[in-house]
Coordinates of C-alpha atoms in Angstrom, one line a residue:
M1 CA -62.9 -156.9 63.9
S2 CA -60.7 -156.6 66.8
R3 CA -60.5 -158.8 69.5
K4 CA -61.0 -157.7 73.2
K5 CA -58.5 -158.1 75.4
S6 CA -58.7 -159.3 78.8
D7 CA -58.7 -157.2 81.8
E8 CA -55.4 -158.2 82.9
Q9 CA -53.9 -157.9 79.1
Y10 CA -55.5 -154.7 79.0
N11 CA -54.1 -153.2 82.7
K12 CA -50.6 -153.5 81.0
S13 CA -51.1 -151.7 77.8
F14 CA -49.7 -148.4 77.5
A15 CA -53.1 -147.3 76.9
S16 CA -54.3 -148.4 80.3
R17 CA -50.7 -146.9 82.2
F18 CA -51.2 -143.5 80.6
F19 CA -55.6 -143.2 81.4
R20 CA -54.5 -144.3 85.1
W21 CA -51.5 -141.7 85.1
L22 CA -53.5 -139.1 83.3
G23 CA -56.5 -139.6 86.4
G24 CA -53.8 -139.8 89.1
E25 CA -54.4 -143.3 90.1
Q26 CA -50.9 -144.3 89.2
D27 CA -47.4 -142.9 88.9
P28 CA -44.8 -144.7 86.5
Y29 CA -42.2 -143.2 88.1
I30 CA -42.6 -144.4 91.4
G31 CA -40.2 -146.8 92.1
V32 CA -38.5 -146.9 89.2
V33 CA -36.7 -144.1 89.4
E34 CA -34.1 -143.5 92.4
M35 CA -35.4 -141.3 94.8
K36 CA -33.0 -141.7 97.6
P37 CA -30.7 -138.9 98.7
Q38 CA -27.2 -139.4 97.8
K39 CA -24.6 -140.0 100.4
E40 CA -21.9 -137.3 100.9
P41 CA -18.7 -138.4 99.6
E42 CA -16.3 -139.5 102.5
G43 CA -14.3 -136.8 104.5
I44 CA -16.8 -133.9 103.5
V45 CA -17.9 -133.9 106.8
E46 CA -14.2 -133.0 108.4
A47 CA -13.6 -130.7 105.2
K48 CA -16.6 -128.9 105.6
S49 CA -15.6 -128.7 109.6
R50 CA -11.8 -128.0 109.0
H51 CA -13.0 -124.7 106.4
K52 CA -15.2 -123.5 109.1
N53 CA -12.9 -123.4 111.9
E54 CA -10.3 -121.7 109.4
I55 CA -12.7 -119.2 108.4
F56 CA -13.7 -118.5 112.3
R57 CA -9.8 -118.4 112.9
R58 CA -9.5 -115.7 110.9
I59 CA -11.7 -113.4 111.7
Q60 CA -10.9 -113.6 115.6
S61 CA -7.1 -113.0 113.9
I62 CA -8.5 -110.0 112.2
Y63 CA -11.0 -108.3 114.1
D64 CA -8.9 -109.2 117.4
I65 CA -9.2 -105.6 118.9
K66 CA -7.0 -106.4 122.4
H67 CA -4.5 -108.0 120.4
N68 CA -4.1 -105.6 117.0
K69 CA -2.3 -102.4 118.0
Q70 CA -3.9 -101.1 114.8
Y71 CA -7.7 -101.3 116.3
R72 CA -6.2 -100.1 119.9
K73 CA -4.7 -96.9 118.4
F74 CA -7.6 -96.0 116.8
D75 CA -10.2 -96.9 119.6
K76 CA -8.7 -94.6 121.7
L77 CA -8.3 -91.9 118.8
F78 CA -12.2 -92.5 118.3
N79 CA -13.2 -91.8 122.2
I80 CA -10.6 -88.8 122.7
L81 CA -11.9 -86.9 119.3
S82 CA -15.9 -88.4 120.2
I83 CA -15.5 -86.5 124.2
T84 CA -13.5 -83.6 122.5
F85 CA -16.1 -82.6 119.8
C86 CA -19.6 -83.4 122.6
I87 CA -17.5 -80.7 124.8
I88 CA -17.2 -78.1 121.8
L89 CA -20.4 -78.7 120.8
V90 CA -21.8 -78.2 124.4
T91 CA -20.2 -75.7 125.0
V92 CA -21.2 -73.7 121.9
L93 CA -24.9 -74.4 122.6
I94 CA -24.6 -73.5 126.1
M95 CA -22.6 -70.1 124.9
A96 CA -25.3 -69.7 122.4
I97 CA -28.2 -69.8 124.7
S98 CA -26.7 -67.2 127.1
Y99 CA -26.8 -64.7 124.5
M100 CA -30.4 -64.9 124.2
P101 CA -32.7 -62.7 125.6
P102 CA -35.4 -64.1 128.2
V103 CA -38.4 -65.4 127.8
G104 CA -41.2 -62.7 127.1
S105 CA -38.6 -59.9 126.3
P106 CA -39.6 -57.6 123.2
D107 CA -35.8 -58.0 122.2
R108 CA -36.9 -61.4 121.0
P109 CA -36.7 -62.3 117.6
V110 CA -40.0 -63.4 117.3
N111 CA -40.8 -59.6 118.2
N112 CA -38.3 -58.1 115.4
E113 CA -39.3 -56.1 112.7
V114 CA -38.0 -59.3 110.4
S115 CA -41.5 -60.5 109.8
K116 CA -43.2 -56.8 109.6
R117 CA -40.9 -56.8 106.9
Y118 CA -41.6 -59.5 104.7
I119 CA -45.2 -59.1 104.9
E120 CA -45.3 -55.2 104.8
N121 CA -42.4 -55.2 101.7
G122 CA -42.3 -58.3 100.5
L123 CA -44.4 -57.5 97.1
Q124 CA -42.7 -54.1 96.4
E125 CA -38.6 -55.5 97.1
T126 CA -39.4 -58.5 96.1
G127 CA -42.2 -59.1 93.1
A128 CA -43.1 -62.0 94.3
V129 CA -47.1 -62.2 95.6
N130 CA -46.2 -65.6 97.3
I131 CA -44.5 -63.9 100.7
V132 CA -43.0 -67.6 101.3
G133 CA -41.4 -67.9 97.4
G134 CA -39.9 -64.1 98.1
M135 CA -38.6 -65.0 101.2
I136 CA -36.8 -68.0 100.4
L137 CA -35.7 -66.9 97.2
D138 CA -34.5 -63.5 97.9
Y139 CA -34.2 -62.2 102.0
R140 CA -33.2 -65.6 102.8
A141 CA -31.8 -66.8 99.7
F142 CA -28.3 -67.7 100.7
D143 CA -29.8 -69.9 103.0
T144 CA -31.9 -71.8 99.8
L145 CA -28.1 -72.1 98.0
G146 CA -26.5 -74.0 101.6
E147 CA -30.0 -76.3 101.6
S148 CA -29.6 -77.1 97.5
H149 CA -25.6 -78.1 98.5
V150 CA -26.6 -80.1 101.4
L151 CA -28.9 -82.0 98.6
F152 CA -26.1 -82.5 96.4
I153 CA -23.4 -83.4 99.1
A154 CA -25.7 -85.9 100.5
T155 CA -25.9 -87.5 97.0
I156 CA -23.2 -87.6 96.5
T157 CA -22.3 -88.7 100.2
V158 CA -25.4 -91.8 98.9
L159 CA -22.9 -92.5 95.7
I160 CA -19.7 -93.2 97.5
L161 CA -21.4 -95.8 100.3
L162 CA -24.1 -97.2 97.8
R163 CA -22.5 -97.4 94.4
R164 CA -22.0 -100.7 92.8
D165 CA -18.6 -101.3 91.0
A166 CA -19.1 -102.7 87.7
K167 CA -15.6 -104.1 87.2
R168 CA -15.7 -105.7 90.3
T169 CA -19.0 -107.9 89.9
D170 CA -17.1 -108.6 86.0
G171 CA -20.8 -108.8 85.1
K172 CA -22.0 -111.9 87.1
I173 CA -25.3 -109.9 88.2
S174 CA -27.2 -108.8 85.1
D175 CA -29.0 -105.7 85.1
Y176 CA -32.1 -108.1 84.7
Y177 CA -32.3 -108.9 88.2
Y178 CA -33.0 -105.0 89.2
E179 CA -35.5 -104.7 86.7
P180 CA -39.5 -104.9 87.2
K181 CA -41.2 -107.6 85.4
D182 CA -43.6 -106.9 83.0
D183 CA -46.5 -105.4 84.2
I184 CA -48.8 -104.4 81.8
I185 CA -51.4 -103.0 84.2
L186 CA -48.3 -100.9 85.7
Q187 CA -46.9 -100.2 82.4
K188 CA -50.4 -98.3 80.9
V189 CA -51.1 -96.8 83.6
T190 CA -47.8 -95.2 84.0
R191 CA -48.3 -94.3 80.7
F192 CA -50.7 -91.9 81.5
L193 CA -50.0 -90.9 85.0
V194 CA -46.0 -89.6 84.4
P195 CA -46.9 -87.4 81.9
V196 CA -49.2 -86.0 83.6
I197 CA -47.6 -85.8 86.9
V198 CA -44.1 -84.2 85.2
I199 CA -46.4 -81.4 84.2
F200 CA -48.0 -80.7 87.6
G201 CA -44.6 -80.6 89.0
I202 CA -43.4 -78.1 86.2
Y203 CA -46.2 -76.1 86.9
V204 CA -45.4 -76.1 90.8
I205 CA -42.2 -75.0 90.2
L206 CA -43.4 -72.4 87.5
N207 CA -45.8 -71.4 90.1
G208 CA -44.4 -70.6 92.9
H209 CA -43.4 -67.2 93.0
L210 CA -47.3 -66.3 92.8
G211 CA -48.9 -68.9 95.0
P212 CA -48.2 -72.1 97.1
G213 CA -45.4 -74.2 95.4
G214 CA -41.7 -73.9 94.2
G215 CA -38.3 -75.6 93.6
F216 CA -38.7 -78.1 96.7
S217 CA -42.0 -79.5 96.1
G218 CA -42.3 -79.2 92.2
G219 CA -39.2 -80.9 92.2
A220 CA -40.2 -83.3 94.9
V221 CA -42.7 -84.1 92.4
I222 CA -41.2 -84.7 89.1
G223 CA -38.6 -87.1 91.0
A224 CA -41.6 -89.1 92.0
G225 CA -42.4 -89.3 88.6
L226 CA -39.1 -90.5 87.4
I227 CA -39.0 -93.3 90.0
L228 CA -42.6 -94.3 88.7
Y229 CA -41.5 -94.6 85.4
Q230 CA -38.5 -96.9 86.7
N231 CA -40.7 -98.6 88.5
A232 CA -42.8 -99.6 85.6
F233 CA -40.0 -99.9 82.8
G234 CA -37.0 -100.6 84.2
F235 CA -33.3 -98.7 84.0
H236 CA -32.7 -100.0 80.7
K237 CA -35.6 -97.4 79.4
T238 CA -34.8 -94.9 81.8
R239 CA -31.3 -94.6 81.1
R240 CA -32.6 -93.7 77.4
F241 CA -33.0 -90.2 78.7
F242 CA -31.6 -89.7 82.6
T243 CA -28.6 -91.4 83.4
A244 CA -25.5 -90.4 85.9
G245 CA -24.0 -87.9 83.3
T246 CA -27.2 -85.9 82.9
Y247 CA -27.6 -86.3 87.0
K248 CA -24.4 -84.3 87.5
W249 CA -24.2 -82.0 84.5
V250 CA -28.1 -80.8 85.3
S251 CA -27.0 -80.2 89.2
F252 CA -23.7 -78.8 87.9
G253 CA -25.5 -76.7 85.8
A254 CA -28.5 -75.7 88.6
L255 CA -25.8 -75.3 91.4
S256 CA -24.0 -72.7 89.0
F257 CA -26.2 -70.7 87.8
Y258 CA -27.8 -70.5 91.4
C259 CA -24.5 -69.5 92.9
L260 CA -23.8 -67.0 89.9
A261 CA -27.3 -65.1 89.9
K262 CA -27.1 -64.8 93.8
S263 CA -23.7 -63.8 93.8
Y264 CA -25.0 -61.4 91.1
S265 CA -27.6 -59.8 93.2
F266 CA -26.0 -60.2 96.6
F267 CA -23.5 -57.9 95.5
T268 CA -25.7 -55.6 94.1
G269 CA -27.8 -55.6 97.6
A270 CA -24.6 -55.0 99.2
N271 CA -22.9 -51.9 97.4
H272 CA -26.5 -50.2 96.7
L273 CA -26.8 -50.9 93.6
E274 CA -29.7 -51.0 91.1
S275 CA -29.8 -54.5 89.4
V276 CA -30.4 -54.2 86.0
I277 CA -32.9 -57.4 86.3
P278 CA -36.4 -56.3 86.4
K279 CA -38.9 -57.1 88.9
G280 CA -41.6 -57.4 86.1
T281 CA -45.4 -57.0 87.0
P282 CA -46.4 -58.9 90.2
G283 CA -49.1 -61.5 89.5
D284 CA -47.7 -62.1 85.6
I285 CA -45.3 -65.3 85.2
L286 CA -42.6 -63.6 84.0
S287 CA -42.0 -61.5 87.3
S288 CA -39.9 -61.5 90.5
G289 CA -36.8 -60.8 89.2
L290 CA -34.5 -63.8 89.7
I291 CA -37.1 -65.8 91.8
L292 CA -38.4 -67.8 88.4
P293 CA -35.4 -69.0 87.2
L294 CA -34.0 -69.8 90.6
N295 CA -37.0 -71.9 91.3
V296 CA -36.2 -74.0 87.9
A297 CA -32.5 -74.2 89.3
V298 CA -34.1 -75.7 92.9
G299 CA -36.1 -78.2 90.8
L300 CA -34.1 -79.4 89.1
V301 CA -31.7 -80.1 91.8
V302 CA -34.6 -81.6 94.1
A303 CA -35.5 -83.9 90.9
C304 CA -32.3 -85.1 90.6
T305 CA -31.4 -86.1 93.5
M306 CA -34.8 -88.0 94.5
Y307 CA -34.4 -90.1 91.5
A308 CA -30.3 -90.5 92.5
F309 CA -31.2 -91.8 96.1
Y310 CA -33.6 -94.3 94.6
A311 CA -31.4 -95.3 91.9
M312 CA -28.2 -95.5 94.5
F313 CA -30.4 -97.6 97.5
R314 CA -32.2 -99.9 94.5
K315 CA -29.3 -100.7 92.2
G316 CA -26.1 -99.4 93.1
G317 CA -26.2 -97.0 90.2
F318 CA -28.1 -95.9 87.2

C-alpha cells in the first residue's frame, strides 16, 4: 500500500503541475520561456532610414514633372489633344441638335412611321411574334451587331489591363489563393441550381422570338450560372469546360456567324432579292428566319463576356 505524500511533495509532483495547468491555475511556461522582444541589431535603424530615403529620392527623380522633359512634352500634348477633342465633340453635338425638328413638330422621329411599321408589319416581315425581338435582330440588326462587338472589345480591353502574367509571378501566387474554401452547403446548393439556371437561360434565348427574352437576357442568366459554379468549386474545376481558348473560339464563332448571316440578309434586302431562309410559321420554335440563330449567337457572346469579366477582376485570368 503506497504512502500518502505530503502537500509539499504533492505540489512538486508532475500530477499536481498537470492538474493545475489543466484547471488554468498555473502556466508552466511563464517565467521559464524568454518572452522579452529581441533588440534589433545595431545599425538597423539607420539602414532602414537610408533605404527609405533612397526610395523616396528615386520616386522624386522618376516622377519629377517639372524637370523631366518627356513628362512636360506629354503634359502639353495631352492638354492640346483634350481641348481639341472637346471642341470637336461640342461642335458635332451642336450641329446635330441644329438639324433636329422643333418641339411638337409632326416631323419629329417620335411621330414618324417607323413605330407604326414595326407594329403593323413586324410579324409578316420578320416572322417573330415578339415585336421587340424582330426589331432588334431584323430591322436594327446592324446596331445589335455593333453592341455584340462592343462587348467583345470591352473584354479584350479588360484582358489587356488586368491579365496576370504567369511568367512574371514565377508561380509565387498559387491558384489556391483564388479558390473558394470547401463550403459544403454552397456546393450542394450549386449542384442543384446551376443546371436549372443554365436550362432557364437556354429557354430564354430560344424563346426570344416568341415572347420576352432573347440573347442578351438569356446570356446574362447563363453567365450568372457560370459565375456561381466558379464561386462554389473554383477555377480548377471550371477550367475543365471553360478556358481562355473556349472564350476566344466561342466569341469568334458567334460573332463571325452573326456577321456572315446578316451580311447575307443585308445584301438580299438591299438588292430586293428573295431570301432562301424561310420565316416558318409564326409561333413555332423554328420560325422567324435568322432571328433564332442570331439570338443564340448573341447569348453565347454575352454569357462568355460576363464570365470573362468576372475571371479577369477576380484572378487576372481564366
